[in-house]
mmCIF file of C-alpha atoms in Angstrom:
data_model
loop_
_atom_site.group_PDB
_atom_site.id
_atom_site.type_symbol
_atom_site.label_atom_id
_atom_site.label_comp_id
_atom_site.label_asym_id
_atom_site.label_seq_id
_atom_site.Cartn_x
_atom_site.Cartn_y
_atom_site.Cartn_z
ATOM 1 C CA UNK A 1 0.000 0.000 0.000
ATOM 2 C CA UNK A 2 2.471 2.604 -1.231
ATOM 3 C CA UNK A 3 0.121 5.428 -2.252
ATOM 4 C CA UNK A 4 -3.305 6.859 -1.607
ATOM 5 C CA UNK A 5 -4.397 5.730 -5.073
ATOM 6 C CA UNK A 6 -3.345 2.133 -4.422
ATOM 7 C CA UNK A 7 -4.902 2.193 -0.954
ATOM 8 C CA UNK A 8 -8.213 3.494 -2.277
ATOM 9 C CA UNK A 9 -8.184 0.890 -5.051
ATOM 10 C CA UNK A 10 -7.572 -1.871 -2.522
ATOM 11 C CA UNK A 11 -10.198 -0.590 -0.085
ATOM 12 C CA UNK A 12 -12.738 -0.159 -2.873
ATOM 13 C CA UNK A 13 -12.119 -3.726 -4.018
ATOM 14 C CA UNK A 14 -12.779 -4.901 -0.459
ATOM 15 C CA UNK A 15 -16.004 -2.877 -0.080
ATOM 16 C CA UNK A 16 -14.183 -0.369 2.103
ATOM 17 C CA UNK A 17 -13.608 -2.948 4.847
ATOM 18 C CA UNK A 18 -10.245 -2.099 6.446
ATOM 19 C CA UNK A 19 -9.799 -5.539 8.012
ATOM 20 C CA UNK A 20 -10.434 -7.325 4.728
ATOM 21 C CA UNK A 21 -8.144 -4.896 2.896
ATOM 22 C CA UNK A 22 -5.333 -5.474 5.352
ATOM 23 C CA UNK A 23 -5.791 -9.235 4.985
ATOM 24 C CA UNK A 24 -5.358 -8.866 1.228
ATOM 25 C CA UNK A 25 -2.389 -6.549 1.751
ATOM 26 C CA UNK A 26 -0.579 -8.978 4.057
ATOM 27 C CA UNK A 27 -1.312 -11.946 1.797
ATOM 28 C CA UNK A 28 0.299 -10.084 -1.101
ATOM 29 C CA UNK A 29 3.541 -9.454 0.825
ATOM 30 C CA UNK A 30 6.596 -11.727 0.461
ATOM 31 C CA UNK A 31 6.614 -14.920 2.515
ATOM 32 C CA UNK A 32 8.910 -13.402 5.164
ATOM 33 C CA UNK A 33 5.818 -11.501 6.360
ATOM 34 C CA UNK A 34 2.753 -13.658 6.969
ATOM 35 C CA UNK A 35 -0.816 -12.597 7.555
ATOM 36 C CA UNK A 36 -0.489 -12.414 11.325
ATOM 37 C CA UNK A 37 3.001 -11.058 11.724
ATOM 38 C CA UNK A 38 5.307 -8.392 10.316
ATOM 39 C CA UNK A 39 8.927 -9.472 10.701
ATOM 40 C CA UNK A 40 12.014 -7.292 10.992
ATOM 41 C CA UNK A 41 12.384 -7.247 7.193
ATOM 42 C CA UNK A 42 8.802 -6.062 6.805
ATOM 43 C CA UNK A 43 9.327 -3.459 9.508
ATOM 44 C CA UNK A 44 12.345 -2.081 7.668
ATOM 45 C CA UNK A 45 10.180 -1.686 4.565
ATOM 46 C CA UNK A 46 7.507 -0.005 6.667
ATOM 47 C CA UNK A 47 10.109 2.478 7.945
ATOM 48 C CA UNK A 48 11.149 3.211 4.370
ATOM 49 C CA UNK A 49 7.541 3.795 3.368
ATOM 50 C CA UNK A 50 6.966 6.043 6.381
ATOM 51 C CA UNK A 51 10.285 7.835 5.771
ATOM 52 C CA UNK A 52 11.464 7.303 9.342
ATOM 53 C CA UNK A 53 14.708 6.007 10.833
ATOM 54 C CA UNK A 54 14.289 2.858 12.970
ATOM 55 C CA UNK A 55 16.913 4.197 15.400
ATOM 56 C CA UNK A 56 15.061 7.443 16.082
ATOM 57 C CA UNK A 57 12.184 8.530 18.313
ATOM 58 C CA UNK A 58 9.606 8.453 15.518
ATOM 59 C CA UNK A 59 9.944 4.681 15.196
ATOM 60 C CA UNK A 60 9.456 4.201 18.942
ATOM 61 C CA UNK A 61 6.319 6.345 18.765
ATOM 62 C CA UNK A 62 4.869 4.363 15.850
ATOM 63 C CA UNK A 63 5.749 1.085 17.586
ATOM 64 C CA UNK A 64 3.914 2.250 20.689
ATOM 65 C CA UNK A 65 0.742 3.316 18.901
ATOM 66 C CA UNK A 66 0.675 0.201 16.695
ATOM 67 C CA UNK A 67 1.133 -2.137 19.637
ATOM 68 C CA UNK A 68 4.554 -3.646 18.902
ATOM 69 C CA UNK A 69 5.611 -5.911 21.773
ATOM 70 C CA UNK A 70 9.066 -6.686 20.362
ATOM 71 C CA UNK A 71 11.480 -4.297 18.749
ATOM 72 C CA UNK A 72 11.083 -4.372 14.986
ATOM 73 C CA UNK A 73 8.060 -6.690 14.895
ATOM 74 C CA UNK A 74 4.296 -6.179 14.728
ATOM 75 C CA UNK A 75 1.341 -8.499 15.187
ATOM 76 C CA UNK A 76 -1.474 -8.020 12.709
ATOM 77 C CA UNK A 77 -4.346 -7.562 15.180
ATOM 78 C CA UNK A 78 -2.510 -4.942 17.219
ATOM 79 C CA UNK A 79 -1.318 -3.207 14.063
ATOM 80 C CA UNK A 80 -4.877 -3.023 12.697
ATOM 81 C CA UNK A 81 -6.291 -1.810 16.017
ATOM 82 C CA UNK A 82 -3.619 0.880 16.212
ATOM 83 C CA UNK A 83 -4.330 2.094 12.683
ATOM 84 C CA UNK A 84 -8.036 2.224 13.406
ATOM 85 C CA UNK A 85 -7.505 4.233 16.600
ATOM 86 C CA UNK A 86 -5.319 6.661 14.700
ATOM 87 C CA UNK A 87 -7.884 6.738 11.859
ATOM 88 C CA UNK A 88 -5.113 5.923 9.393
ATOM 89 C CA UNK A 89 -6.122 3.645 6.518
ATOM 90 C CA UNK A 90 -3.176 4.512 4.254
ATOM 91 C CA UNK A 91 0.559 4.797 4.751
ATOM 92 C CA UNK A 92 0.325 8.458 3.787
ATOM 93 C CA UNK A 93 -2.076 9.144 6.632
ATOM 94 C CA UNK A 94 0.095 7.167 9.041
ATOM 95 C CA UNK A 95 3.161 9.124 7.912
ATOM 96 C CA UNK A 96 1.304 12.412 8.281
ATOM 97 C CA UNK A 97 0.226 11.513 11.834
ATOM 98 C CA UNK A 98 3.802 11.198 13.125
ATOM 99 C CA UNK A 99 4.503 14.929 13.763
ATOM 100 C CA UNK A 100 1.199 15.205 15.631
ATOM 101 C CA UNK A 101 1.972 12.144 17.766
ATOM 102 C CA UNK A 102 5.452 13.453 18.467
ATOM 103 C CA UNK A 103 4.078 16.828 19.499
ATOM 104 C CA UNK A 104 1.740 15.066 21.944
ATOM 105 C CA UNK A 105 4.796 14.070 23.960
ATOM 106 C CA UNK A 106 4.905 17.570 25.391
ATOM 107 C CA UNK A 107 2.095 16.315 27.612
ATOM 108 C CA UNK A 108 3.725 14.739 30.680
ATOM 109 C CA UNK A 109 1.288 11.826 30.903
ATOM 110 C CA UNK A 110 1.691 10.975 27.227
ATOM 111 C CA UNK A 111 5.461 11.062 27.521
ATOM 112 C CA UNK A 112 5.446 8.925 30.668
ATOM 113 C CA UNK A 113 3.283 6.325 28.928
ATOM 114 C CA UNK A 114 5.744 6.159 26.027
ATOM 115 C CA UNK A 115 8.670 6.021 28.452
ATOM 116 C CA UNK A 116 7.174 3.086 30.356
ATOM 117 C CA UNK A 117 6.425 1.315 27.071
ATOM 118 C CA UNK A 118 10.045 1.728 25.978
ATOM 119 C CA UNK A 119 11.146 -0.767 28.632
ATOM 120 C CA UNK A 120 8.936 -3.483 27.146
ATOM 121 C CA UNK A 121 10.060 -2.460 23.667
ATOM 122 C CA UNK A 122 13.751 -2.626 24.539
ATOM 123 C CA UNK A 123 13.851 -6.038 26.239
ATOM 124 C CA UNK A 124 15.000 -9.069 24.347
ATOM 125 C CA UNK A 125 12.324 -11.729 23.878
ATOM 126 C CA UNK A 126 11.959 -13.837 27.032
ATOM 127 C CA UNK A 127 14.052 -11.527 29.204
ATOM 128 C CA UNK A 128 12.693 -9.974 32.396
ATOM 129 C CA UNK A 129 15.199 -7.115 32.434
ATOM 130 C CA UNK A 130 16.663 -4.889 29.730
ATOM 131 C CA UNK A 131 20.364 -4.939 28.937
ATOM 132 C CA UNK A 132 22.288 -1.938 30.198
ATOM 133 C CA UNK A 133 23.400 -1.138 26.641
ATOM 134 C CA UNK A 134 19.806 -1.057 25.345
ATOM 135 C CA UNK A 135 18.652 0.986 28.351
ATOM 136 C CA UNK A 136 21.379 3.573 27.794
ATOM 137 C CA UNK A 137 20.470 3.975 24.129
ATOM 138 C CA UNK A 138 16.779 4.391 24.975
ATOM 139 C CA UNK A 139 17.532 6.832 27.796
ATOM 140 C CA UNK A 140 19.574 8.930 25.407
ATOM 141 C CA UNK A 141 16.819 8.767 22.815
ATOM 142 C CA UNK A 142 14.040 9.710 25.242
ATOM 143 C CA UNK A 143 15.721 11.947 27.819
ATOM 144 C CA UNK A 144 18.919 13.231 26.262
ATOM 145 C CA UNK A 145 17.500 16.609 25.271
ATOM 146 C CA UNK A 146 15.604 17.183 28.510
ATOM 147 C CA UNK A 147 17.689 16.267 31.526
ATOM 148 C CA UNK A 148 21.233 17.436 32.172
ATOM 149 C CA UNK A 149 21.800 14.714 34.795
ATOM 150 C CA UNK A 150 21.355 11.868 32.327
ATOM 151 C CA UNK A 151 25.050 11.855 31.471
ATOM 152 C CA UNK A 152 26.209 11.377 35.049
ATOM 153 C CA UNK A 153 23.508 8.705 35.602
ATOM 154 C CA UNK A 154 24.894 6.719 32.670
ATOM 155 C CA UNK A 155 28.438 7.242 33.935
ATOM 156 C CA UNK A 156 27.380 6.013 37.388
ATOM 157 C CA UNK A 157 25.743 2.885 35.987
ATOM 158 C CA UNK A 158 28.711 2.020 33.788
ATOM 159 C CA UNK A 159 31.169 2.481 36.649
ATOM 160 C CA UNK A 160 29.200 1.019 39.561
ATOM 161 C CA UNK A 161 26.326 -1.089 38.272
ATOM 162 C CA UNK A 162 27.160 -2.757 34.994
ATOM 163 C CA UNK A 163 24.075 -4.962 35.117
ATOM 164 C CA UNK A 164 20.781 -5.273 33.267
ATOM 165 C CA UNK A 165 18.099 -2.738 34.194
ATOM 166 C CA UNK A 166 14.914 -3.864 35.931
ATOM 167 C CA UNK A 167 11.503 -2.437 35.133
ATOM 168 C CA UNK A 168 11.315 -0.798 38.564
ATOM 169 C CA UNK A 169 14.666 0.892 38.066
ATOM 170 C CA UNK A 170 13.635 2.083 34.612
ATOM 171 C CA UNK A 171 10.335 3.564 35.787
ATOM 172 C CA UNK A 172 11.552 4.996 39.086
ATOM 173 C CA UNK A 173 14.543 6.734 37.529
ATOM 174 C CA UNK A 174 12.175 8.750 35.366
ATOM 175 C CA UNK A 175 10.017 9.626 38.373
ATOM 176 C CA UNK A 176 13.174 10.705 40.198
ATOM 177 C CA UNK A 177 14.797 12.773 37.467
ATOM 178 C CA UNK A 178 11.560 14.486 36.412
ATOM 179 C CA UNK A 179 10.937 15.981 39.854
ATOM 180 C CA UNK A 180 10.648 19.766 39.622
ATOM 181 C CA UNK A 181 13.508 21.754 41.147
ATOM 182 C CA UNK A 182 15.461 18.612 41.984
ATOM 183 C CA UNK A 183 17.954 19.419 44.760
ATOM 184 C CA UNK A 184 20.157 16.489 45.744
ATOM 185 C CA UNK A 185 21.339 18.236 48.917
ATOM 186 C CA UNK A 186 17.795 17.785 50.250
ATOM 187 C CA UNK A 187 17.506 14.142 49.235
ATOM 188 C CA UNK A 188 15.919 11.938 51.894
ATOM 189 C CA UNK A 189 17.948 8.720 52.073
ATOM 190 C CA UNK A 190 15.201 7.220 54.245
ATOM 191 C CA UNK A 191 12.570 7.793 51.587
ATOM 192 C CA UNK A 192 10.951 5.312 49.246
ATOM 193 C CA UNK A 193 13.577 5.449 46.496
ATOM 194 C CA UNK A 194 15.480 2.220 45.733
ATOM 195 C CA UNK A 195 19.051 1.686 46.943
ATOM 196 C CA UNK A 196 20.428 2.297 43.453
ATOM 197 C CA UNK A 197 19.004 5.834 43.519
ATOM 198 C CA UNK A 198 20.491 6.354 46.998
ATOM 199 C CA UNK A 199 23.883 5.331 45.646
ATOM 200 C CA UNK A 200 23.477 7.554 42.613
ATOM 201 C CA UNK A 201 22.690 10.600 44.736
ATOM 202 C CA UNK A 202 25.777 10.016 46.863
ATOM 203 C CA UNK A 203 27.834 9.554 43.703
ATOM 204 C CA UNK A 204 26.588 12.912 42.416
ATOM 205 C CA UNK A 205 27.249 14.717 45.684
ATOM 206 C CA UNK A 206 30.765 13.296 45.840
ATOM 207 C CA UNK A 207 31.372 14.840 42.418
ATOM 208 C CA UNK A 208 29.820 18.181 43.358
ATOM 209 C CA UNK A 209 26.618 17.664 41.357
ATOM 210 C CA UNK A 210 23.711 18.935 43.424
ATOM 211 C CA UNK A 211 20.797 18.993 41.012
ATOM 212 C CA UNK A 212 19.424 19.263 37.533
ATOM 213 C CA UNK A 213 20.145 22.305 35.403
ATOM 214 C CA UNK A 214 17.338 21.510 32.914
#
């Protein structure tokens, strides 16, 4: 479905039934993509059609809205449901929706939802935790332009942690770093933050870092 004209022709031939049209579309794809599943190869073609880079934020956004549970792969039902929610029945409409979806991330709740999803997106299949390398890349992608303390957090993890990142650590770090007027000199070590955050705060203070400059 590479153009509006082709999409309309396909939809018209299927009596304007999006589900039927998508069935026909998937059946016409090469065997590497079957009716129920879009593989990594198919996803790369989708990125080309949408004119997005699979290493950039736009791909993470599309993966989130189209229900991808594994990086670079989509299940048909979730993909269809996502397209229907976005009211996108052509690739052109899906492509055109990306700036709007990206702009929605200025809303804190929308961004937090995408951030939490990124942990599921970044895990390898069957793994409970996310590799430190994958977590660092996703942190840089999601938070690099917003939080000045991200660099020292990554430095701390590489020097003192060196392990895979749990879901709790992933989620709680965002809650920690996104606090308004974060002042590490007032940090309560007896609070509800995990030990890793306690250690990070002490690491920062030892290096003379007392808060975020974002």
